CSV table of N, CA and C in Angstrom, one decimal:
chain,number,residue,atom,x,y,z
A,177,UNK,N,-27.2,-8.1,1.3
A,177,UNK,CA,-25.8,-7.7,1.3
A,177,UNK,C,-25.8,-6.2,1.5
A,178,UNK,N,-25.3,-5.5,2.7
A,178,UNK,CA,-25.3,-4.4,2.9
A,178,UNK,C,-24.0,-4.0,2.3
A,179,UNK,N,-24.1,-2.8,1.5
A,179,UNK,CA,-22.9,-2.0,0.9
A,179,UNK,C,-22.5,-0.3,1.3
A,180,UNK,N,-22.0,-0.2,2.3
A,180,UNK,CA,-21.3,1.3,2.7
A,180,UNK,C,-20.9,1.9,1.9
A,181,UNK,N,-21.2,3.1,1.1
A,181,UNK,CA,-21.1,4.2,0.3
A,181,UNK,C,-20.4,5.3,1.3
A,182,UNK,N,-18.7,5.7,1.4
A,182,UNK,CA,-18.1,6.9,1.7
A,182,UNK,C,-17.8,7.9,0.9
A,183,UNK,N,-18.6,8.4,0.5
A,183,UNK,CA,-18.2,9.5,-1.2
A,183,UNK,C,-16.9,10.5,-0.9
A,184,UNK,N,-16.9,10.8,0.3
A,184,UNK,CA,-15.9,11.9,0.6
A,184,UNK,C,-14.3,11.0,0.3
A,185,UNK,N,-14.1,10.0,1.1
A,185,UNK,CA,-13.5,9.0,0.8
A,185,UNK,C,-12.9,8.2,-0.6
A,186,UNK,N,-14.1,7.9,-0.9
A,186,UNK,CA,-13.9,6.9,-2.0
A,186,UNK,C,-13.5,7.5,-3.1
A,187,UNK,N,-14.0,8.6,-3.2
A,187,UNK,CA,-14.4,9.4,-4.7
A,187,UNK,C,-13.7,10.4,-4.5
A,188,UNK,N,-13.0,10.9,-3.7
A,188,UNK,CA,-12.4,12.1,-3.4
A,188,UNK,C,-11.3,12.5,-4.8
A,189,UNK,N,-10.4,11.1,-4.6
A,189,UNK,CA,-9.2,11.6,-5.6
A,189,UNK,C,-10.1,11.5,-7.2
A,190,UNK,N,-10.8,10.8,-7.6
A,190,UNK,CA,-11.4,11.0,-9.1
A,190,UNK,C,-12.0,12.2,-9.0
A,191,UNK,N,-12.7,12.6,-7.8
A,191,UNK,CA,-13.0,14.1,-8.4
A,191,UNK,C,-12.0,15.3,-8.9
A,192,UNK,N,-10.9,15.4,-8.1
A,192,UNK,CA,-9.6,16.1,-8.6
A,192,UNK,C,-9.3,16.0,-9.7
A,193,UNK,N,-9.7,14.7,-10.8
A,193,UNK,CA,-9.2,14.8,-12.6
A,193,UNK,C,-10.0,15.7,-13.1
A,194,UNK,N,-9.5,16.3,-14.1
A,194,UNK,CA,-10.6,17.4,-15.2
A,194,UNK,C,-11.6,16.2,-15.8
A,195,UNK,N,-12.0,16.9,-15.9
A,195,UNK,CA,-13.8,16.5,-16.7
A,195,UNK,C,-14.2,17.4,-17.5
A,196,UNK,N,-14.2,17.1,-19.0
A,196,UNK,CA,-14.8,18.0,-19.6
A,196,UNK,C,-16.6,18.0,-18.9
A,197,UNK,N,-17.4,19.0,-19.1
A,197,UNK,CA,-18.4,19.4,-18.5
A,197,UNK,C,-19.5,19.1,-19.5
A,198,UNK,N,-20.7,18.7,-19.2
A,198,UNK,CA,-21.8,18.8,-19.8
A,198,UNK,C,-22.6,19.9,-20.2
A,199,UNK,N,-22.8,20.7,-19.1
A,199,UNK,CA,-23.6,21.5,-19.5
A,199,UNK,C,-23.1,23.0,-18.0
A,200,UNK,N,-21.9,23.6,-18.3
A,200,UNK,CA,-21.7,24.3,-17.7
A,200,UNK,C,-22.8,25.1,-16.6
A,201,UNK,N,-23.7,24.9,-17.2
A,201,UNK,CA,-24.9,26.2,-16.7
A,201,UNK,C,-25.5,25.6,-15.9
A,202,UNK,N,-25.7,24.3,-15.1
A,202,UNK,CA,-26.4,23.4,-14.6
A,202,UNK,C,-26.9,23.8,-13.4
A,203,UNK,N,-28.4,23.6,-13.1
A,203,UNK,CA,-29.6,24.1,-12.3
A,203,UNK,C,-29.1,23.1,-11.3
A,204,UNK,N,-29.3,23.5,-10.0
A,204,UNK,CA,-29.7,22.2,-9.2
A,204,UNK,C,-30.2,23.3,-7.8
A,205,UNK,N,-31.5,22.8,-7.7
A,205,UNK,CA,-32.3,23.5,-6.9
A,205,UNK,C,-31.6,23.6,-5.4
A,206,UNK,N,-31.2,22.6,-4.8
A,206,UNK,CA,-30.5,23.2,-3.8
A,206,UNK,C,-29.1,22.3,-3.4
A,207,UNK,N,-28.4,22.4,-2.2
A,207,UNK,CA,-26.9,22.5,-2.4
A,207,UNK,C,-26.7,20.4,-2.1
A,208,UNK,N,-28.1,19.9,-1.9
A,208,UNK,CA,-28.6,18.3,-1.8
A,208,UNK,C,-28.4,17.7,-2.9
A,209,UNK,N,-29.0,18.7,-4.2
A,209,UNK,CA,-29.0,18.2,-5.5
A,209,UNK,C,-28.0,18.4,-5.9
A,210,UNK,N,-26.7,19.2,-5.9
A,210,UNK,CA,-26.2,19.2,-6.6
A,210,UNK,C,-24.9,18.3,-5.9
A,211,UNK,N,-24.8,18.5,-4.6
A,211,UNK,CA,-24.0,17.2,-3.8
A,211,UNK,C,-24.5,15.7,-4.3
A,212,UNK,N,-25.7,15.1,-4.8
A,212,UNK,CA,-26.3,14.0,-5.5
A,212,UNK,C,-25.5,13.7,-6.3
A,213,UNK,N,-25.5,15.0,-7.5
A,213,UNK,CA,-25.3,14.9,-9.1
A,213,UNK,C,-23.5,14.6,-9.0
A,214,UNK,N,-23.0,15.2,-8.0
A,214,UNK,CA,-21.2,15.7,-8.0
A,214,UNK,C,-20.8,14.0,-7.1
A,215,UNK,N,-21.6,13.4,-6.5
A,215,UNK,CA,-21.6,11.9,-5.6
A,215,UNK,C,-21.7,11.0,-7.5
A,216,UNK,N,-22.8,11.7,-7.9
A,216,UNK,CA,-22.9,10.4,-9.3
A,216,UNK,C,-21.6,10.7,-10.0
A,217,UNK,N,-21.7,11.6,-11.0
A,217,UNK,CA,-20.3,12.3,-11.3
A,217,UNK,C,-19.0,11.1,-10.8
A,218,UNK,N,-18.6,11.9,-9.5
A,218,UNK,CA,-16.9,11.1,-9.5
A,218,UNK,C,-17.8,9.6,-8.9
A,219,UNK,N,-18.8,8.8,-9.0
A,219,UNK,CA,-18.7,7.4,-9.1
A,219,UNK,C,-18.4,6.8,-10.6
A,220,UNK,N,-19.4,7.9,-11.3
A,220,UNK,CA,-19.3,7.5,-13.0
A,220,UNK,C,-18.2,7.5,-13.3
A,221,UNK,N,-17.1,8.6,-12.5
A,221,UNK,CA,-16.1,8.8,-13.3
A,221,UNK,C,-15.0,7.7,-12.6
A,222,UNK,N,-15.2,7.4,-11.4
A,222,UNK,CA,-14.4,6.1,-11.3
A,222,UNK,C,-14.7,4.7,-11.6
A,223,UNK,N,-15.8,4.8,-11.9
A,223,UNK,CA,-16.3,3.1,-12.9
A,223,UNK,C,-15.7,3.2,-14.0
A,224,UNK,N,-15.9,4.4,-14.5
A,224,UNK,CA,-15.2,4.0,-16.0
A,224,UNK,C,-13.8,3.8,-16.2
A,225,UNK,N,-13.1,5.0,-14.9
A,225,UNK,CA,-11.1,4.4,-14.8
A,225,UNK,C,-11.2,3.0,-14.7
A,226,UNK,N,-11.9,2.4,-13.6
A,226,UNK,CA,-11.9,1.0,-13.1
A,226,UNK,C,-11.9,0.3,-14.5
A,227,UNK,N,-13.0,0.2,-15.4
A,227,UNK,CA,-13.4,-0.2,-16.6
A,227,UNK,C,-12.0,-0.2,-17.5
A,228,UNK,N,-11.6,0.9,-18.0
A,228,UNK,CA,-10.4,0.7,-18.6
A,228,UNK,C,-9.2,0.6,-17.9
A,229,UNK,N,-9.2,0.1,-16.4
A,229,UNK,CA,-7.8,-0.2,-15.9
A,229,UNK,C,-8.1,-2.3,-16.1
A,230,UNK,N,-9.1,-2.3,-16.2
A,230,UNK,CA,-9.4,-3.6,-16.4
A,230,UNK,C,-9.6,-4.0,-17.9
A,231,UNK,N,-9.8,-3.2,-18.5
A,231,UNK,CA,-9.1,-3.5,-20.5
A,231,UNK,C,-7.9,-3.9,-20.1
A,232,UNK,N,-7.4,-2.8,-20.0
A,232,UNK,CA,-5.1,-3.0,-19.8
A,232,UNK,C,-4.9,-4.4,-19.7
A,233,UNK,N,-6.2,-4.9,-18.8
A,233,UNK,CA,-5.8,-6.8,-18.1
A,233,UNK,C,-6.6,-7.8,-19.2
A,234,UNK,N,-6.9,-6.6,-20.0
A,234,UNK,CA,-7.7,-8.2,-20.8
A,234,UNK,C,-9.2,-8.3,-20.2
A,235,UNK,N,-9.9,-8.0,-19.9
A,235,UNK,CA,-10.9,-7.8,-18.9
A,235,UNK,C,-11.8,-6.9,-19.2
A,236,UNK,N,-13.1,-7.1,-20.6
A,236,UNK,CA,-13.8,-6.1,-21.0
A,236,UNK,C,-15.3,-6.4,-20.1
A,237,UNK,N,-15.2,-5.4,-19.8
A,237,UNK,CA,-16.6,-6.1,-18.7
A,237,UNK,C,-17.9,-5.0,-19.9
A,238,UNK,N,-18.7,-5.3,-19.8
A,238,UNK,CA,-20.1,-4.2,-20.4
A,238,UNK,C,-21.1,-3.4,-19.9
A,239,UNK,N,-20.5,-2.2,-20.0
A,239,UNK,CA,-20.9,-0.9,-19.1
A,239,UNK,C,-22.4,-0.9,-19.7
A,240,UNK,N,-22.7,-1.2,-20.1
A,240,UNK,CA,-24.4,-1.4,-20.0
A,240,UNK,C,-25.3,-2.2,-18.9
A,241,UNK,N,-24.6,-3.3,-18.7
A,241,UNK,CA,-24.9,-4.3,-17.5
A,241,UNK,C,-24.7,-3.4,-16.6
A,242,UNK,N,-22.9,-3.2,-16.3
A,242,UNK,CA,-22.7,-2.7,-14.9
A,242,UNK,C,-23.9,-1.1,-15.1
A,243,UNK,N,-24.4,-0.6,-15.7
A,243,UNK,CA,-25.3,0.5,-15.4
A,243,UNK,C,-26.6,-0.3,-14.8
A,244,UNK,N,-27.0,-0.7,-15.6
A,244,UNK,CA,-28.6,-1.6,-15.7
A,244,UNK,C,-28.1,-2.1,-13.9
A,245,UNK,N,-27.2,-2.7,-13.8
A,245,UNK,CA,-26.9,-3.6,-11.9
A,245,UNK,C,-26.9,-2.3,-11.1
A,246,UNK,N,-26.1,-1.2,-11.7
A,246,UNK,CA,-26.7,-0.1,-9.9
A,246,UNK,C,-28.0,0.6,-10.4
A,247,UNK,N,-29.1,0.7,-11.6
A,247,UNK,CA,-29.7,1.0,-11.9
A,247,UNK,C,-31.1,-0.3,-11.0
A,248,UNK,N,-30.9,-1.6,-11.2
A,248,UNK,CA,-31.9,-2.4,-10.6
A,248,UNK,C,-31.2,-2.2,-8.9
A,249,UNK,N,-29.9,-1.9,-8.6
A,249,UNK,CA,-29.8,-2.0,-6.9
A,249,UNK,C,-30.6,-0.7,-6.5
A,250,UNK,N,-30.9,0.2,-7.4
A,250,UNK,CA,-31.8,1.7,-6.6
A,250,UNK,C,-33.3,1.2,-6.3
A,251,UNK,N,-33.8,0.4,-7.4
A,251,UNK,CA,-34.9,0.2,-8.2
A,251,UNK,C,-35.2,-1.4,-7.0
A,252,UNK,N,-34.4,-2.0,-6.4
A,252,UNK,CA,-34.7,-3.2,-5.6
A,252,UNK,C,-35.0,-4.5,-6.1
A,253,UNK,N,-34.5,-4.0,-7.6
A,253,UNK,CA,-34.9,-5.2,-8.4
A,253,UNK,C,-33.8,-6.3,-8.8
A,254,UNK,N,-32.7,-6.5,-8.0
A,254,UNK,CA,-31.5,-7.0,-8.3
A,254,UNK,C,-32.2,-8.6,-9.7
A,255,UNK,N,-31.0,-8.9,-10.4
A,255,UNK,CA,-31.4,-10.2,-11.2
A,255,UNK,C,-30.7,-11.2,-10.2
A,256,UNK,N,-29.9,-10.8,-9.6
A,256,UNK,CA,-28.9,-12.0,-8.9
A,256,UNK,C,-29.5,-11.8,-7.5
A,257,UNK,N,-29.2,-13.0,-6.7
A,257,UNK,CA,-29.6,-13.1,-5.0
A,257,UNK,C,-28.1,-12.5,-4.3
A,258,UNK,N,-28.5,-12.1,-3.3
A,258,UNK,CA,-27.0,-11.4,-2.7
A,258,UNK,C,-25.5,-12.3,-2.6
A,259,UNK,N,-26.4,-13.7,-2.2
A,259,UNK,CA,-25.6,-14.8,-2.5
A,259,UNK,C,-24.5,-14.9,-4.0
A,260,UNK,N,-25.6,-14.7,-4.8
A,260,UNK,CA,-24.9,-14.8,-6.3
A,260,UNK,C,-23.9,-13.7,-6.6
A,261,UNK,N,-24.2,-12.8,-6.5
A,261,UNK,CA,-23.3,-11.4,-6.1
A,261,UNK,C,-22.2,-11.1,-5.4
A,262,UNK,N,-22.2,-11.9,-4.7
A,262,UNK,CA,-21.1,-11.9,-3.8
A,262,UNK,C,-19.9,-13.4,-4.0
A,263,UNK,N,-20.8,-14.4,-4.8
A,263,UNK,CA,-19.8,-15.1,-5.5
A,263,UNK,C,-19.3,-14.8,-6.7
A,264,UNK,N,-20.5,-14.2,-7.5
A,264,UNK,CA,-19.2,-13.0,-8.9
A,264,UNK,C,-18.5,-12.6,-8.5
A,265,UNK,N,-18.4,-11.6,-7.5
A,265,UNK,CA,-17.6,-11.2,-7.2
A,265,UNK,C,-16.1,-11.6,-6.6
A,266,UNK,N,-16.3,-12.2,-5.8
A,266,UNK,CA,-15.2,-13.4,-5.7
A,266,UNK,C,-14.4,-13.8,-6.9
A,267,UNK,N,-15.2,-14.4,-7.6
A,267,UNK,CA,-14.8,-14.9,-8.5
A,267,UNK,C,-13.8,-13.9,-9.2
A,268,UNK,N,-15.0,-12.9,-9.8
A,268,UNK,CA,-14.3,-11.5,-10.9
A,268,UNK,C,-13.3,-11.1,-10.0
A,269,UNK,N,-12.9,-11.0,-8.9
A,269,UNK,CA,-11.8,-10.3,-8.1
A,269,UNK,C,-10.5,-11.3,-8.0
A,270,UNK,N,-11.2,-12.5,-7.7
A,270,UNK,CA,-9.8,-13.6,-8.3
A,270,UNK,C,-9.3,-13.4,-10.1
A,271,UNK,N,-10.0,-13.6,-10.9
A,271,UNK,CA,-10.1,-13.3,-12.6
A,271,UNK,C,-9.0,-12.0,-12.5
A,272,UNK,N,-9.2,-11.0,-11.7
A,272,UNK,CA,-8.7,-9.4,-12.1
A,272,UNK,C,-7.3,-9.5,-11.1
A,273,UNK,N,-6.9,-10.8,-10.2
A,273,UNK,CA,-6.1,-10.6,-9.6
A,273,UNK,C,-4.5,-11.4,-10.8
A,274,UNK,N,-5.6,-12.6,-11.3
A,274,UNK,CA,-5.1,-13.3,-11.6
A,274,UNK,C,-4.1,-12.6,-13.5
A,275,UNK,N,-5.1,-12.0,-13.8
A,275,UNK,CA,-4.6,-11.3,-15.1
A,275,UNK,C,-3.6,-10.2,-14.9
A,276,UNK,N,-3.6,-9.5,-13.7
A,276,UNK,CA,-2.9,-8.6,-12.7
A,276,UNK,C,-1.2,-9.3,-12.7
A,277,UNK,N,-1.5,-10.4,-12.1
A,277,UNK,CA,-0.1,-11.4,-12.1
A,277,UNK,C,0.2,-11.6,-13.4
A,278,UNK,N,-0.4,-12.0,-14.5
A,278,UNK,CA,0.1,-12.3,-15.8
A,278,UNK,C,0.9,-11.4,-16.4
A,279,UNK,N,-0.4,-10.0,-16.0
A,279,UNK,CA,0.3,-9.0,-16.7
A,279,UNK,C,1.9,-8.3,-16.6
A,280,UNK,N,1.8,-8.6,-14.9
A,280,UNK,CA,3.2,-8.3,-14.3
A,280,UNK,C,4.4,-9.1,-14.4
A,281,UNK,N,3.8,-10.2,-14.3
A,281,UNK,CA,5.2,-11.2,-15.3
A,281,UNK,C,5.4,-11.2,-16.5
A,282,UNK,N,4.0,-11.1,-17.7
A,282,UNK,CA,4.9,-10.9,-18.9
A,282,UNK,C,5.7,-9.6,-18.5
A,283,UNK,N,5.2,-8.6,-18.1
A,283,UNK,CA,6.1,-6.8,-18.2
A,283,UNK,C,7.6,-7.3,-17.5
A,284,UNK,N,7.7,-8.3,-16.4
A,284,UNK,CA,8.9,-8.4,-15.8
A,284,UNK,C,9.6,-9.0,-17.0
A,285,UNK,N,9.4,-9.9,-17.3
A,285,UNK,CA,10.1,-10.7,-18.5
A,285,UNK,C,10.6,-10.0,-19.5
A,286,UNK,N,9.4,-8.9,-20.1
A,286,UNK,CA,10.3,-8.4,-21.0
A,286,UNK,C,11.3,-7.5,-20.9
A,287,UNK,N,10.7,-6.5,-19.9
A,287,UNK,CA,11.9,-5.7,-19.1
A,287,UNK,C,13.7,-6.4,-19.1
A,288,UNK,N,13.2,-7.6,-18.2
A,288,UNK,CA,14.2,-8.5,-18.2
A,288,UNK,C,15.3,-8.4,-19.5
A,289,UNK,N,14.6,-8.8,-20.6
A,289,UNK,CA,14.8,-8.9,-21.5
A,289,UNK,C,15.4,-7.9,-22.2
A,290,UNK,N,15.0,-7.0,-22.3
A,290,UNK,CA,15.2,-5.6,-22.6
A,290,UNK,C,16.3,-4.9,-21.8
A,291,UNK,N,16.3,-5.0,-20.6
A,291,UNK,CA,17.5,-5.1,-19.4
A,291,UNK,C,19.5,-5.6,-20.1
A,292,UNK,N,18.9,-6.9,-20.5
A,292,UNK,CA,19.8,-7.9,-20.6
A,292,UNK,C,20.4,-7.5,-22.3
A,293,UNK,N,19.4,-6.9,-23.3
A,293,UNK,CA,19.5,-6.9,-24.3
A,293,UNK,C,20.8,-5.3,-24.3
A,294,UNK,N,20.2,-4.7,-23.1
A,294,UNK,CA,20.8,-3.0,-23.1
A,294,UNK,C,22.3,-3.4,-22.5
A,295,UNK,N,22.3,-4.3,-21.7
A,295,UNK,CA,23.7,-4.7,-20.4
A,295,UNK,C,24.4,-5.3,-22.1
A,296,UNK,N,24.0,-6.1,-22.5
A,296,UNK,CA,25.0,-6.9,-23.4
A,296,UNK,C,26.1,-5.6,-24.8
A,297,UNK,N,25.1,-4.7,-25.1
A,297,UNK,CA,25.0,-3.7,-25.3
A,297,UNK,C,26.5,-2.6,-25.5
A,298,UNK,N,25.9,-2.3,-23.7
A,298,UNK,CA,26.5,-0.9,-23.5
A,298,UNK,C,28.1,-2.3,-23.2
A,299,UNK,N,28.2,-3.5,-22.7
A,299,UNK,CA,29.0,-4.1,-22.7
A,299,UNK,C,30.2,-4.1,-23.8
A,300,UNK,N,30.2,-3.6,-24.7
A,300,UNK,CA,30.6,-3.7,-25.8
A,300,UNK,C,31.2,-2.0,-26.1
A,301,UNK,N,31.4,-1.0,-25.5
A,301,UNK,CA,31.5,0.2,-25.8
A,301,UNK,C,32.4,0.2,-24.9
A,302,UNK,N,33.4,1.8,-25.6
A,302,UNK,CA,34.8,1.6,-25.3
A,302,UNK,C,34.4,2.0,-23.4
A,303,UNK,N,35.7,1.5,-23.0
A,303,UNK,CA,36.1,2.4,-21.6
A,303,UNK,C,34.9,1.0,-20.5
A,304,UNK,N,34.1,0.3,-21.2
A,304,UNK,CA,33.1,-0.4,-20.3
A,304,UNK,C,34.1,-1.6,-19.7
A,305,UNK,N,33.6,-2.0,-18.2
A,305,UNK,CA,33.6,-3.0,-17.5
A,305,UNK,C,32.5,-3.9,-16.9
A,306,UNK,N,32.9,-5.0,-17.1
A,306,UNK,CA,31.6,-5.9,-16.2
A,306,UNK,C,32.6,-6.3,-14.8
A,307,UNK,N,31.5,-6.1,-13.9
A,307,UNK,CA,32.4,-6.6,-12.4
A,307,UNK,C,32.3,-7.8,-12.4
A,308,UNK,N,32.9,-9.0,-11.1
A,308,UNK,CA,32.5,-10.4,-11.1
A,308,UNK,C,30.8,-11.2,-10.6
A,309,UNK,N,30.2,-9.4,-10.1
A,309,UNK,CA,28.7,-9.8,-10.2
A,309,UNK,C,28.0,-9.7,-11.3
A,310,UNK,N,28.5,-9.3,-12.1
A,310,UNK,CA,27.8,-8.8,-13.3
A,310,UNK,C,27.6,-7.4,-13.8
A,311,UNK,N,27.9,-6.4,-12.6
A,311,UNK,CA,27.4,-5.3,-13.2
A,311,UNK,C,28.5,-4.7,-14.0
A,312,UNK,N,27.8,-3.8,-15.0
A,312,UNK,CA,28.4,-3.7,-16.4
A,312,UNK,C,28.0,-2.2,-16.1
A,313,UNK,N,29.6,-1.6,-16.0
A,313,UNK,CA,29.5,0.3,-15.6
A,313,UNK,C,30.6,1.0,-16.6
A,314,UNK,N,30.8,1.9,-16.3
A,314,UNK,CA,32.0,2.7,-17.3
A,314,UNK,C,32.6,3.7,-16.4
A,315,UNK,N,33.7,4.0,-16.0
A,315,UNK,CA,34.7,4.8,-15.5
A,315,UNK,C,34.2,5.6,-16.3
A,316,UNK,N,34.3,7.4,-16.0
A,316,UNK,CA,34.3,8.1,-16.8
A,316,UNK,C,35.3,8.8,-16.5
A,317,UNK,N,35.5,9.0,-15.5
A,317,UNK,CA,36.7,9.8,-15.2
A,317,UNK,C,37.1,8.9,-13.8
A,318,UNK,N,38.6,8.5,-13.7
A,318,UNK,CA,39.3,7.7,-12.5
A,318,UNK,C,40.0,9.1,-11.4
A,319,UNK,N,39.6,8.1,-10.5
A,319,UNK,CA,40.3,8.8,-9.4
A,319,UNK,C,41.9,9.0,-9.5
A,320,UNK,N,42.7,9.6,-8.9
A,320,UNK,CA,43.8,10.2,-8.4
A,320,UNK,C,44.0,9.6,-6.6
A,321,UNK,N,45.4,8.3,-6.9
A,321,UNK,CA,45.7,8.5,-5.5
A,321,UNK,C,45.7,6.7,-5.2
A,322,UNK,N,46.2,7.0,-3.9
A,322,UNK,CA,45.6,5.1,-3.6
A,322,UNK,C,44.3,4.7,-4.2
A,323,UNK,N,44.7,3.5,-4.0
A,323,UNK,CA,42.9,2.6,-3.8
A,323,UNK,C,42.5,2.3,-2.8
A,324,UNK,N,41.6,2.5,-2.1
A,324,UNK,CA,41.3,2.2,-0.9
A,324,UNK,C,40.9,0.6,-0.5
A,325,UNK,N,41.6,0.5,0.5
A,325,UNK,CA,41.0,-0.7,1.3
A,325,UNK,C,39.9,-1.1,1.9
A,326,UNK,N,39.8,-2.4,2.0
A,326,UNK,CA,38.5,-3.2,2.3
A,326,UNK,C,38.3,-2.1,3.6
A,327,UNK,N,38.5,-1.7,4.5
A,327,UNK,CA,38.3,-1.1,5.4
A,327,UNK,C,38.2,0.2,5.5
A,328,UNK,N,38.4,0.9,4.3
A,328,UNK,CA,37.9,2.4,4.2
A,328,UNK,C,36.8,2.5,3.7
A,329,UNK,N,36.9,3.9,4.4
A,329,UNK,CA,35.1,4.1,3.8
A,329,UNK,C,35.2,5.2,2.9
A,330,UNK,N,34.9,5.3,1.5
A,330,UNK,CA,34.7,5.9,0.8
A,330,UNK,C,33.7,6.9,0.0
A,331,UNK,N,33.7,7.8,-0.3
A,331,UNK,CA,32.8,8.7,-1.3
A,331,UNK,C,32.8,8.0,-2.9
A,332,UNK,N,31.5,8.2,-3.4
A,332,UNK,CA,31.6,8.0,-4.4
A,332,UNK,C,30.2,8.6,-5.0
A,333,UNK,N,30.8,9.6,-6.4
A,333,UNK,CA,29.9,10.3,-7.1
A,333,UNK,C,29.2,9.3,-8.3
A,334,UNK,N,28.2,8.9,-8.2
A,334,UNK,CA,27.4,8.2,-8.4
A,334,UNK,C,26.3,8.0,-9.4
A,335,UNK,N,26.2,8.2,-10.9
A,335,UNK,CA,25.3,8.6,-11.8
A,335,UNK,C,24.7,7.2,-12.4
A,336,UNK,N,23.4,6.8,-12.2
A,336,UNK,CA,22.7,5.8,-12.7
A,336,UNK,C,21.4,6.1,-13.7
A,337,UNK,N,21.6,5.2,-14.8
A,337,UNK,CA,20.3,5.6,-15.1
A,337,UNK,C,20.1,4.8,-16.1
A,338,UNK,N,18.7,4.6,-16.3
A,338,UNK,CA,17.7,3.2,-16.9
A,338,UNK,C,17.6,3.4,-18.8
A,339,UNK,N,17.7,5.0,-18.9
A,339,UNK,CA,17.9,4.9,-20.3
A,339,UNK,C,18.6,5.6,-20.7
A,340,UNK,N,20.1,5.5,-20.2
A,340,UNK,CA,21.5,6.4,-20.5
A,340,UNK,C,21.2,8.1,-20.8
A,341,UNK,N,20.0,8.4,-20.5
A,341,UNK,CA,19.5,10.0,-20.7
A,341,UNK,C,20.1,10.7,-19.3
């Protein structure tokens, strides 16, 4: 199983996060070695986001393995056949899609929830109206003048917001 490494690409945006530094003073004999060390660098540093964007899902994988697996892919010593590798993977990419969806419906749900709990809420405070779709707004200050018709087209100053701030 051949695998294409684009560092400029791939690793670009993790290099732009701060990193505290190991050892500020760091040797690297020429501009090969240190382009190596700065390639390992933002991959370490994007395995590990990866790692904890995959906690968030429930999904503790063990950074000792995943070292030891690119440590035997340098080394030629894989434990798995490319075959088997490529069905973990499968697999783990379905697993991370699937806890992905959970995660997003429970968060819709409670949102929802939370939504519904705030609408019932602010429903209940002076000057509030619910329209016949449901939405639940407050006049703050009324216009002056006709009301306009289904066929006017109107301005309207407009303030929305998710947590009354």
């Amino acid at each position: 199983m051949a695998v294409a490494l684009h560092a400029p690409i791939t690793f670009a945006a993790e290099a732009a996060k701060p990193a505290t530094t190991a050892d500020s003073k760091a040797a690297f004999k020429n501009d090969d070695q240190k382009s190596a060390y700065a390639l390992g660098a933002s991959l370490g540093r994007y395995m590990e986001n990866s790692l904890k964007e995959q906690e968030k899902l429930g999904i503790k994988l063990d950074k000792d393995q995943l070292i030891a697996g690119v440590q035997d892919a340098f080394a030629d010593k894989s434990k798995l056949s490319d075959q088997e590798i490529e069905q973990t993977l499968q697999a783990f990419e379905a697993r991370v899609k699937s806890s992905a969806q959970a995660k997003m419906e429970k968060d819709a749900a409670d949102n929802e929830a939370k939504g519904k709990e705030y609408r019932e809420k602010f429903a209940k405070e002076k000057g509030v109206k619910t329209s016949s779709t449901g939405l639940v707004y407050q006049v703050v200050e009324a216009g002056k003048g006709e009301a306009p018709k289904d066929s006017d087209t109107v301005v309207v100053n407009y303030k929305g917001y998710a947590d009354r701030r």
